C-alpha positions as YAML, in Angstrom:
chain: A
units: angstrom
residues:
- id: 1
  name: MET
  ca: [-41.85, 11.89, 28.16]
- id: 2
  name: THR
  ca: [-42.41, 15.25, 26.48]
- id: 3
  name: ALA
  ca: [-39.65, 16.88, 24.47]
- id: 4
  name: ARG
  ca: [-37.87, 19.78, 26.13]
- id: 5
  name: LYS
  ca: [-39.02, 23.08, 24.65]
- id: 6
  name: LYS
  ca: [-36.36, 25.19, 23.04]
- id: 7
  name: THR
  ca: [-35.37, 28.48, 24.58]
- id: 8
  name: PRO
  ca: [-35.80, 31.63, 22.44]
- id: 9
  name: ALA
  ca: [-32.05, 31.60, 21.71]
- id: 10
  name: GLU
  ca: [-32.19, 27.99, 20.54]
- id: 11
  name: ARG
  ca: [-35.11, 28.76, 18.23]
- id: 12
  name: THR
  ca: [-33.23, 31.60, 16.55]
- id: 13
  name: SER
  ca: [-29.61, 30.41, 16.35]
- id: 14
  name: LEU
  ca: [-27.50, 27.46, 15.23]
- id: 15
  name: VAL
  ca: [-24.77, 25.35, 16.77]
- id: 16
  name: LEU
  ca: [-21.93, 24.47, 14.40]
- id: 17
  name: ALA
  ca: [-19.73, 21.38, 14.36]
- id: 18
  name: LEU
  ca: [-16.64, 22.18, 12.29]
- id: 19
  name: GLY
  ca: [-14.64, 19.15, 11.25]
- id: 20
  name: GLY
  ca: [-10.94, 18.50, 10.80]
- id: 21
  name: GLY
  ca: [-9.15, 18.04, 7.51]
- id: 22
  name: GLY
  ca: [-6.30, 20.53, 7.15]
- id: 23
  name: ALA
  ca: [-6.35, 23.28, 4.54]
- id: 24
  name: PRO
  ca: [-9.67, 22.13, 3.02]
- id: 25
  name: GLY
  ca: [-11.17, 23.20, 6.35]
- id: 26
  name: LEU
  ca: [-10.74, 26.83, 5.31]
- id: 27
  name: ALA
  ca: [-14.11, 26.16, 3.67]
- id: 28
  name: HIS
  ca: [-15.55, 26.71, 7.16]
- id: 29
  name: ILE
  ca: [-14.90, 30.42, 6.64]
- id: 30
  name: GLY
  ca: [-17.11, 30.47, 3.56]
- id: 31
  name: VAL
  ca: [-19.93, 28.77, 5.45]
- id: 32
  name: LEU
  ca: [-19.65, 31.33, 8.25]
- id: 33
  name: GLN
  ca: [-19.73, 34.18, 5.73]
- id: 34
  name: VAL
  ca: [-22.99, 32.97, 4.19]
- id: 35
  name: LEU
  ca: [-24.59, 32.51, 7.61]
- id: 36
  name: GLU
  ca: [-23.65, 36.06, 8.59]
- id: 37
  name: GLU
  ca: [-24.81, 37.55, 5.29]
- id: 38
  name: ASN
  ca: [-28.22, 35.92, 5.75]
- id: 39
  name: ASP
  ca: [-28.61, 36.95, 9.39]
- id: 40
  name: ILE
  ca: [-28.38, 33.38, 10.66]
- id: 41
  name: PRO
  ca: [-26.78, 33.64, 14.10]
- id: 42
  name: VAL
  ca: [-24.43, 31.06, 15.57]
- id: 43
  name: ARG
  ca: [-24.44, 30.69, 19.35]
- id: 44
  name: ALA
  ca: [-21.78, 27.99, 19.75]
- id: 45
  name: ILE
  ca: [-19.08, 26.06, 17.89]
- id: 46
  name: ALA
  ca: [-17.53, 22.66, 18.56]
- id: 47
  name: GLY
  ca: [-14.42, 22.12, 16.45]
- id: 48
  name: THR
  ca: [-11.89, 19.47, 15.64]
- id: 49
  name: SER
  ca: [-8.42, 20.35, 14.31]
- id: 50
  name: ILE
  ca: [-8.78, 23.05, 11.62]
- id: 51
  name: GLY
  ca: [-12.42, 23.31, 12.72]
- id: 52
  name: ALA
  ca: [-11.23, 24.15, 16.24]
- id: 53
  name: GLU
  ca: [-8.91, 26.78, 14.79]
- id: 54
  name: ILE
  ca: [-11.50, 28.48, 12.57]
- id: 55
  name: GLY
  ca: [-14.03, 28.17, 15.39]
- id: 56
  name: ALA
  ca: [-11.64, 29.88, 17.80]
- id: 57
  name: PHE
  ca: [-11.26, 32.88, 15.50]
- id: 58
  name: ALA
  ca: [-15.03, 33.13, 15.09]
- id: 59
  name: ALA
  ca: [-15.74, 32.70, 18.81]
- id: 60
  name: SER
  ca: [-13.10, 35.31, 19.67]
- id: 61
  name: GLY
  ca: [-15.24, 37.96, 18.00]
- id: 62
  name: MET
  ca: [-13.08, 38.51, 14.94]
- id: 63
  name: PRO
  ca: [-15.22, 39.63, 11.97]
- id: 64
  name: ILE
  ca: [-15.55, 36.77, 9.51]
- id: 65
  name: ASN
  ca: [-14.47, 38.87, 6.56]
- id: 66
  name: ASP
  ca: [-11.30, 39.83, 8.46]
- id: 67
  name: LEU
  ca: [-10.61, 36.14, 9.02]
- id: 68
  name: ALA
  ca: [-11.15, 35.48, 5.31]
- id: 69
  name: ALA
  ca: [-8.66, 38.25, 4.48]
- id: 70
  name: ILE
  ca: [-6.04, 36.75, 6.81]
- id: 71
  name: ALA
  ca: [-6.50, 33.31, 5.26]
- id: 72
  name: GLN
  ca: [-6.36, 34.58, 1.67]
- id: 73
  name: ALA
  ca: [-3.21, 36.62, 2.36]
- id: 74
  name: PHE
  ca: [-1.35, 33.39, 3.10]
- id: 75
  name: ASP
  ca: [1.04, 32.29, 0.36]
- id: 76
  name: TRP
  ca: [3.02, 29.09, -0.01]
- id: 77
  name: LYS
  ca: [6.11, 30.57, 1.66]
- id: 78
  name: GLN
  ca: [4.15, 31.49, 4.78]
- id: 79
  name: THR
  ca: [2.62, 28.01, 4.79]
- id: 80
  name: LEU
  ca: [6.10, 26.51, 4.72]
- id: 81
  name: GLN
  ca: [7.24, 28.73, 7.59]
- id: 82
  name: LEU
  ca: [4.45, 27.34, 9.79]
- id: 83
  name: PHE
  ca: [5.29, 23.74, 8.91]
- id: 84
  name: MET
  ca: [9.07, 24.02, 8.73]
- id: 85
  name: PRO
  ca: [10.43, 20.71, 10.09]
- id: 86
  name: ASP
  ca: [12.36, 21.23, 13.32]
- id: 87
  name: LEU
  ca: [12.26, 17.54, 14.21]
- id: 88
  name: PRO
  ca: [11.05, 17.43, 17.83]
- id: 89
  name: THR
  ca: [10.11, 14.18, 19.46]
- id: 90
  name: GLY
  ca: [6.72, 13.01, 18.23]
- id: 91
  name: GLY
  ca: [6.44, 15.00, 15.01]
- id: 92
  name: LEU
  ca: [8.23, 16.81, 12.20]
- id: 93
  name: VAL
  ca: [7.03, 20.19, 13.48]
- id: 94
  name: SER
  ca: [7.20, 21.45, 17.06]
- id: 95
  name: GLY
  ca: [4.28, 23.83, 16.55]
- id: 96
  name: ILE
  ca: [6.15, 26.86, 17.94]
- id: 97
  name: ASN
  ca: [5.60, 28.92, 14.79]
- id: 98
  name: ILE
  ca: [1.94, 27.94, 14.71]
- id: 99
  name: VAL
  ca: [1.45, 29.07, 18.32]
- id: 100
  name: ASP
  ca: [3.19, 32.37, 17.57]
- id: 101
  name: PHE
  ca: [0.84, 32.91, 14.64]
- id: 102
  name: LEU
  ca: [-2.25, 32.10, 16.71]
- id: 103
  name: GLU
  ca: [-1.22, 34.26, 19.67]
- id: 104
  name: GLY
  ca: [-0.56, 37.15, 17.32]
- id: 105
  name: TRP
  ca: [-4.26, 37.18, 16.41]
- id: 106
  name: LEU
  ca: [-6.03, 35.60, 19.38]
- id: 107
  name: GLY
  ca: [-3.90, 36.91, 22.23]
- id: 108
  name: VAL
  ca: [-4.49, 35.39, 25.66]
- id: 109
  name: GLN
  ca: [-8.26, 34.95, 25.61]
- id: 110
  name: GLN
  ca: [-9.84, 32.37, 27.89]
- id: 111
  name: ILE
  ca: [-12.51, 30.02, 26.53]
- id: 112
  name: GLN
  ca: [-14.84, 30.58, 29.47]
- id: 113
  name: ASP
  ca: [-14.79, 34.35, 28.81]
- id: 114
  name: LEU
  ca: [-15.84, 34.15, 25.15]
- id: 115
  name: ALA
  ca: [-19.18, 35.63, 24.17]
- id: 116
  name: MET
  ca: [-19.92, 32.54, 22.05]
- id: 117
  name: GLY
  ca: [-19.96, 28.95, 23.28]
- id: 118
  name: TYR
  ca: [-16.84, 27.06, 22.22]
- id: 119
  name: VAL
  ca: [-15.18, 23.69, 22.72]
- id: 120
  name: ALA
  ca: [-12.20, 22.07, 20.99]
- id: 121
  name: ILE
  ca: [-11.76, 18.33, 20.59]
- id: 122
  name: ALA
  ca: [-8.42, 16.63, 21.29]
- id: 123
  name: THR
  ca: [-7.27, 13.07, 21.97]
- id: 124
  name: ASP
  ca: [-5.38, 11.81, 25.02]
- id: 125
  name: LEU
  ca: [-2.42, 10.09, 23.40]
- id: 126
  name: GLU
  ca: [-1.90, 7.65, 26.27]
- id: 127
  name: SER
  ca: [-5.47, 6.66, 27.19]
- id: 128
  name: GLY
  ca: [-7.02, 7.16, 23.74]
- id: 129
  name: GLU
  ca: [-9.90, 9.11, 25.30]
- id: 130
  name: GLN
  ca: [-11.68, 12.04, 23.71]
- id: 131
  name: VAL
  ca: [-10.87, 15.30, 25.50]
- id: 132
  name: VAL
  ca: [-13.38, 18.15, 25.24]
- id: 133
  name: ILE
  ca: [-11.55, 21.38, 26.05]
- id: 134
  name: ASP
  ca: [-14.03, 23.95, 27.36]
- id: 135
  name: ARG
  ca: [-11.88, 26.08, 29.65]
- id: 136
  name: GLY
  ca: [-8.48, 27.70, 29.70]
- id: 137
  name: HIS
  ca: [-6.27, 29.44, 27.17]
- id: 138
  name: LEU
  ca: [-7.92, 29.50, 23.76]
- id: 139
  name: VAL
  ca: [-4.65, 29.11, 21.84]
- id: 140
  name: ASP
  ca: [-3.68, 26.09, 23.96]
- id: 141
  name: ALA
  ca: [-6.99, 24.42, 23.05]
- id: 142
  name: VAL
  ca: [-6.41, 25.00, 19.36]
- id: 143
  name: ARG
  ca: [-2.79, 23.85, 19.55]
- id: 144
  name: ALA
  ca: [-3.87, 20.57, 21.15]
- id: 145
  name: SER
  ca: [-6.65, 19.94, 18.64]
- id: 146
  name: ILE
  ca: [-4.44, 20.51, 15.57]
- id: 147
  name: SER
  ca: [-1.61, 18.16, 16.62]
- id: 148
  name: VAL
  ca: [-1.76, 16.05, 13.46]
- id: 149
  name: PRO
  ca: [-0.08, 12.70, 14.28]
- id: 150
  name: GLY
  ca: [3.33, 12.40, 12.69]
- id: 151
  name: LEU
  ca: [3.34, 16.02, 11.50]
- id: 152
  name: ILE
  ca: [2.83, 18.29, 14.53]
- id: 153
  name: ALA
  ca: [4.17, 17.17, 17.90]
- id: 154
  name: PRO
  ca: [1.63, 16.31, 20.64]
- id: 155
  name: HIS
  ca: [0.77, 19.10, 23.08]
- id: 156
  name: SER
  ca: [1.30, 18.86, 26.84]
- id: 157
  name: SER
  ca: [-1.68, 19.95, 28.93]
- id: 158
  name: GLY
  ca: [-1.34, 19.34, 32.66]
- id: 159
  name: GLN
  ca: [-0.68, 15.63, 33.11]
- id: 160
  name: ARG
  ca: [-1.95, 14.78, 29.62]
- id: 161
  name: LEU
  ca: [-0.27, 14.56, 26.25]
- id: 162
  name: LEU
  ca: [-2.82, 15.56, 23.63]
- id: 163
  name: THR
  ca: [-2.95, 14.93, 19.91]
- id: 164
  name: ASP
  ca: [-5.35, 15.79, 17.08]
- id: 165
  name: GLY
  ca: [-9.04, 15.49, 17.91]
- id: 166
  name: GLY
  ca: [-9.69, 13.85, 14.55]
- id: 167
  name: VAL
  ca: [-8.21, 10.62, 15.89]
- id: 168
  name: VAL
  ca: [-11.38, 10.01, 17.91]
- id: 169
  name: ASN
  ca: [-13.94, 12.50, 16.56]
- id: 170
  name: PRO
  ca: [-13.29, 14.04, 13.11]
- id: 171
  name: LEU
  ca: [-16.65, 15.85, 13.07]
- id: 172
  name: PRO
  ca: [-17.95, 16.58, 16.60]
- id: 173
  name: PHE
  ca: [-21.67, 17.06, 15.99]
- id: 174
  name: ASP
  ca: [-22.49, 14.80, 18.95]
- id: 175
  name: VAL
  ca: [-20.38, 16.91, 21.30]
- id: 176
  name: ALA
  ca: [-21.94, 20.07, 19.86]
- id: 177
  name: ARG
  ca: [-25.44, 18.85, 20.70]
- id: 178
  name: ALA
  ca: [-24.48, 17.48, 24.12]
- id: 179
  name: ARG
  ca: [-22.84, 20.75, 25.16]
- id: 180
  name: PHE
  ca: [-25.01, 23.36, 23.46]
- id: 181
  name: GLY
  ca: [-28.24, 21.74, 22.24]
- id: 182
  name: GLY
  ca: [-29.54, 22.03, 18.70]
- id: 183
  name: PRO
  ca: [-30.13, 22.55, 15.91]
- id: 184
  name: VAL
  ca: [-26.66, 21.34, 14.93]
- id: 185
  name: VAL
  ca: [-25.15, 21.97, 11.51]
- id: 186
  name: ALA
  ca: [-22.01, 19.95, 10.73]
- id: 187
  name: VAL
  ca: [-19.44, 20.91, 8.10]
- id: 188
  name: ALA
  ca: [-17.49, 17.87, 6.89]
- id: 189
  name: VAL
  ca: [-14.03, 18.29, 5.34]
- id: 190
  name: HIS
  ca: [-12.27, 15.17, 6.64]
- id: 191
  name: GLY
  ca: [-10.57, 12.92, 4.13]
- id: 192
  name: ALA
  ca: [-13.45, 10.56, 3.46]
- id: 193
  name: ALA
  ca: [-15.85, 13.47, 2.96]
- id: 194
  name: ARG
  ca: [-13.68, 15.45, 0.57]
- id: 195
  name: ASN
  ca: [-11.95, 12.68, -1.39]
- id: 196
  name: ARG
  ca: [-14.33, 10.85, -3.65]
- id: 197
  name: SER
  ca: [-11.15, 9.62, -5.33]
- id: 198
  name: PRO
  ca: [-8.54, 8.19, -2.95]
- id: 199
  name: GLN
  ca: [-5.99, 11.01, -3.31]
- id: 200
  name: PRO
  ca: [-6.20, 14.70, -4.28]
- id: 201
  name: GLN
  ca: [-3.93, 15.67, -7.13]
- id: 202
  name: PRO
  ca: [-1.31, 18.41, -6.69]
- id: 203
  name: ALA
  ca: [-2.29, 21.87, -7.86]
- id: 204
  name: PRO
  ca: [-0.94, 22.66, -11.37]
- id: 205
  name: GLN
  ca: [1.42, 25.31, -9.97]
- id: 206
  name: TRP
  ca: [2.93, 22.99, -7.37]
- id: 207
  name: PRO
  ca: [6.01, 21.88, -9.40]
- id: 208
  name: VAL
  ca: [6.96, 25.51, -10.11]
- id: 209
  name: ARG
  ca: [6.66, 26.43, -6.44]
- id: 210
  name: ALA
  ca: [8.65, 23.39, -5.38]
- id: 211
  name: ARG
  ca: [11.51, 24.31, -7.74]
- id: 212
  name: GLN
  ca: [11.49, 27.89, -6.46]
- id: 213
  name: LEU
  ca: [11.72, 26.56, -2.94]
- id: 214
  name: LEU
  ca: [14.64, 24.28, -3.76]
- id: 215
  name: ASP
  ca: [16.51, 27.31, -5.13]
- id: 216
  name: GLN
  ca: [16.35, 29.13, -1.77]
- id: 217
  name: ALA
  ca: [19.77, 29.50, -0.12]
- id: 218
  name: TRP
  ca: [18.54, 28.39, 3.30]
- id: 219
  name: MET
  ca: [17.39, 25.08, 1.85]
- id: 220
  name: ALA
  ca: [20.99, 23.84, 2.16]
- id: 221
  name: ARG
  ca: [20.46, 23.85, 5.95]
- id: 222
  name: ALA
  ca: [17.30, 21.73, 5.72]
- id: 223
  name: GLN
  ca: [18.59, 18.62, 4.03]
- id: 224
  name: GLY
  ca: [15.69, 16.45, 5.14]
- id: 225
  name: LEU
  ca: [13.16, 18.84, 3.64]
- id: 226
  name: ARG
  ca: [15.25, 19.19, 0.44]
- id: 227
  name: THR
  ca: [15.35, 15.41, 0.01]
- id: 228
  name: TRP
  ca: [11.59, 15.12, 0.58]
- id: 229
  name: LEU
  ca: [10.78, 17.88, -1.89]
- id: 230
  name: GLU
  ca: [13.12, 16.48, -4.55]
- id: 231
  name: THR
  ca: [11.48, 13.07, -4.16]
- id: 232
  name: GLN
  ca: [7.99, 14.52, -4.44]
- id: 233
  name: LEU
  ca: [8.95, 16.59, -7.47]
- id: 234
  name: GLY
  ca: [10.58, 13.59, -9.13]
- id: 235
  name: ASN
  ca: [7.52, 11.43, -8.51]
- id: 236
  name: HIS
  ca: [5.24, 14.14, -9.89]
- id: 237
  name: THR
  ca: [7.33, 14.48, -13.06]
- id: 238
  name: GLN
  ca: [7.64, 10.73, -13.55]
- id: 239
  name: ASN
  ca: [3.96, 9.99, -12.94]
- id: 240
  name: ALA
  ca: [2.43, 12.97, -14.73]
- id: 241
  name: GLY
  ca: [-0.66, 11.79, -16.58]
- id: 242
  name: LYS
  ca: [-0.54, 8.33, -14.99]
- id: 243
  name: LYS
  ca: [-2.89, 6.78, -12.47]
- id: 244
  name: PRO
  ca: [-1.33, 7.24, -8.98]
- id: 245
  name: SER
  ca: [0.41, 4.14, -7.66]
- id: 246
  name: TRP
  ca: [-0.36, 2.74, -4.21]
- id: 247
  name: THR
  ca: [2.69, 3.98, -2.33]
- id: 248
  name: THR
  ca: [3.09, 3.33, 1.40]
- id: 249
  name: ARG
  ca: [2.07, 6.92, 2.17]
- id: 250
  name: ARG
  ca: [-0.99, 6.69, -0.03]
- id: 251
  name: VAL
  ca: [-2.07, 3.41, 1.57]
- id: 252
  name: LEU
  ca: [-1.74, 4.90, 5.06]
- id: 253
  name: ASP
  ca: [-3.70, 8.00, 4.03]
- id: 254
  name: ARG
  ca: [-6.45, 5.86, 2.57]
- id: 255
  name: VAL
  ca: [-6.66, 3.71, 5.70]
- id: 256
  name: LEU
  ca: [-6.99, 6.88, 7.78]
- id: 257
  name: ASN
  ca: [-9.79, 8.10, 5.53]
- id: 258
  name: ILE
  ca: [-11.65, 4.82, 5.91]
- id: 259
  name: THR
  ca: [-11.26, 4.94, 9.70]
- id: 260
  name: GLU
  ca: [-12.52, 8.53, 9.87]
- id: 261
  name: ALA
  ca: [-15.52, 7.64, 7.73]
- id: 262
  name: GLU
  ca: [-16.44, 4.77, 10.03]
- id: 263
  name: ILE
  ca: [-16.07, 6.92, 13.17]
- id: 264
  name: VAL
  ca: [-18.36, 9.58, 11.70]
- id: 265
  name: ARG
  ca: [-20.89, 6.96, 10.54]
- id: 266
  name: LEU
  ca: [-21.06, 5.26, 13.93]
- id: 267
  name: ARG
  ca: [-21.41, 8.53, 15.84]
- id: 268
  name: ALA
  ca: [-24.11, 9.73, 13.41]
- id: 269
  name: ALA
  ca: [-26.07, 6.52, 13.91]
- id: 270
  name: ILE
  ca: [-26.40, 7.45, 17.59]
- id: 271
  name: ASN
  ca: [-26.67, 11.23, 17.51]
- id: 272
  name: PRO
  ca: [-26.69, 12.75, 14.01]
- id: 273
  name: PRO
  ca: [-26.54, 16.43, 13.11]
- id: 274
  name: ASP
  ca: [-29.66, 18.15, 11.86]
- id: 275
  name: LEU
  ca: [-27.87, 19.13, 8.66]
- id: 276
  name: MET
  ca: [-24.60, 17.99, 7.11]
- id: 277
  name: LEU
  ca: [-22.73, 20.28, 4.71]
- id: 278
  name: THR
  ca: [-19.94, 18.78, 2.60]
- id: 279
  name: PRO
  ca: [-17.96, 21.40, 0.66]
- id: 280
  name: ASP
  ca: [-16.33, 20.30, -2.60]
- id: 281
  name: VAL
  ca: [-12.69, 20.60, -1.50]
- id: 282
  name: GLY
  ca: [-11.26, 17.28, -2.70]
- id: 283
  name: HIS
  ca: [-8.85, 19.12, -5.01]
- id: 284
  name: ILE
  ca: [-7.12, 20.89, -2.10]
- id: 285
  name: GLY
  ca: [-4.28, 19.14, -0.27]
- id: 286
  name: PRO
  ca: [-4.11, 18.99, 3.54]
- id: 287
  name: ILE
  ca: [-1.34, 21.62, 3.87]
- id: 288
  name: GLU
  ca: [-2.20, 23.78, 0.86]
- id: 289
  name: PHE
  ca: [-3.22, 26.73, 3.03]
- id: 290
  name: TYR
  ca: [-2.26, 29.10, 0.22]
- id: 291
  name: ARG
  ca: [-5.43, 27.92, -1.59]
- id: 292
  name: ALA
  ca: [-7.75, 29.64, 0.87]
- id: 293
  name: LYS
  ca: [-9.64, 31.44, -1.89]
- id: 294
  name: ASP
  ca: [-10.69, 28.12, -3.45]
- id: 295
  name: ALA
  ca: [-11.62, 26.57, -0.10]
- id: 296
  name: ILE
  ca: [-13.65, 29.57, 1.05]
- id: 297
  name: ALA
  ca: [-15.50, 29.65, -2.26]
- id: 298
  name: ALA
  ca: [-16.39, 25.96, -1.84]
- id: 299
  name: GLY
  ca: [-17.74, 26.67, 1.64]
- id: 300
  name: ARG
  ca: [-19.86, 29.51, 0.31]
- id: 301
  name: ARG
  ca: [-21.28, 27.36, -2.49]
- id: 302
  name: VAL
  ca: [-22.41, 24.54, -0.22]
- id: 303
  name: ALA
  ca: [-23.94, 26.94, 2.32]
- id: 304
  name: GLU
  ca: [-25.79, 28.88, -0.38]
- id: 305
  name: ALA
  ca: [-27.07, 25.65, -1.92]
- id: 306
  name: ASN
  ca: [-28.45, 24.61, 1.47]
- id: 307
  name: LEU
  ca: [-29.71, 28.03, 2.54]
- id: 308
  name: PRO
  ca: [-33.41, 27.02, 2.57]
- id: 309
  name: ASP
  ca: [-32.62, 24.16, 4.97]
- id: 310
  name: LEU
  ca: [-30.48, 26.41, 7.15]
- id: 311
  name: LEU
  ca: [-33.28, 28.96, 7.43]
- id: 312
  name: ARG
  ca: [-35.81, 26.20, 8.09]
- id: 313
  name: LEU
  ca: [-33.78, 24.97, 11.06]
- id: 314
  name: LEU
  ca: [-34.23, 28.31, 12.77]
- id: 315
  name: ASN
  ca: [-37.99, 27.99, 12.63]
- id: 316
  name: THR
  ca: [-38.52, 24.40, 13.76]
- id: 317
  name: ASP
  ca: [-39.53, 23.66, 17.33]
- id: 318
  name: GLN
  ca: [-38.07, 20.17, 17.08]
- id: 319
  name: ALA
  ca: [-35.08, 19.62, 14.78]
- id: 320
  name: GLN
  ca: [-35.29, 16.41, 12.83]
- id: 321
  name: HIS
  ca: [-32.87, 13.73, 14.04]
- id: 322
  name: ARG
  ca: [-32.45, 11.67, 10.93]
- id: 323
  name: VAL
  ca: [-29.44, 9.62, 9.90]
- id: 324
  name: PRO
  ca: [-28.45, 10.67, 6.38]
- id: 325
  name: ASP
  ca: [-28.72, 7.97, 3.75]
- id: 326
  name: ARG
  ca: [-24.99, 8.08, 3.16]
- id: 327
  name: MET
  ca: [-22.50, 9.42, 5.66]
- id: 328
  name: PRO
  ca: [-19.18, 10.74, 4.33]
...
């Protein structure tokens, strides 16, 4: 059987798979900036969680530098407003504030009307199946894909209850190729890819910000959040300079990282990306969205370091399907 010849568009553009991982995923913006600056076009994006969110902004036609400006304008107070616990069933956060934020920028665009190919990955909470969202309201697709279990409540879509796509596919390079062809470039920011040590350490300014937050008058009405912050601040003060202990939360996070790594490895053994980029974002916590500048810079560095390979992919008639020696 002869290999299918690439169309002119496929020979001169890339398909991106943008992975999940929370705030470290803002590195996707830096990768997109470098691609644009070097006239490397992207014709489609498949995204999981934060990758679905960044991909939605890019596919909507928003200039990448405008997206970078929005991300870098975020401070820790705005981050807190998005993730303010309102204790719905199924998560600490209902996601209402997140949807308001997304709709303020993305409006009511439909996926099938976008100029760029786009799909978001979610998980059917009841069946456990992967759900590839390729039609309908763009914000709804993002909201479903970012429903981090235990943090953001699942999202109702028709007869399904959807949760974060990272549960079944943290880095959807296989979906990207199946839907849009190649060459496929994957950007990995999931826990196992970014954390070479088991747990990122808090940013040096975190204790100061936490104390400022505890001094806010409205904090008296959020007793659960106050208790959590006081506990975290106490643990940070007590354990400063010490090796982190294996708390229940840390064990669960590590188990999740191991599971994600195995999912990515198994999927790559069957249908790997043509190039895997792994930004150095292990120092950024999952909800530290106020550290966009650091994350974007990390994305730029990894894209610039791999620029020769990115350019080479545009000029190959048959992208190499090789399993990397070590999957994150």
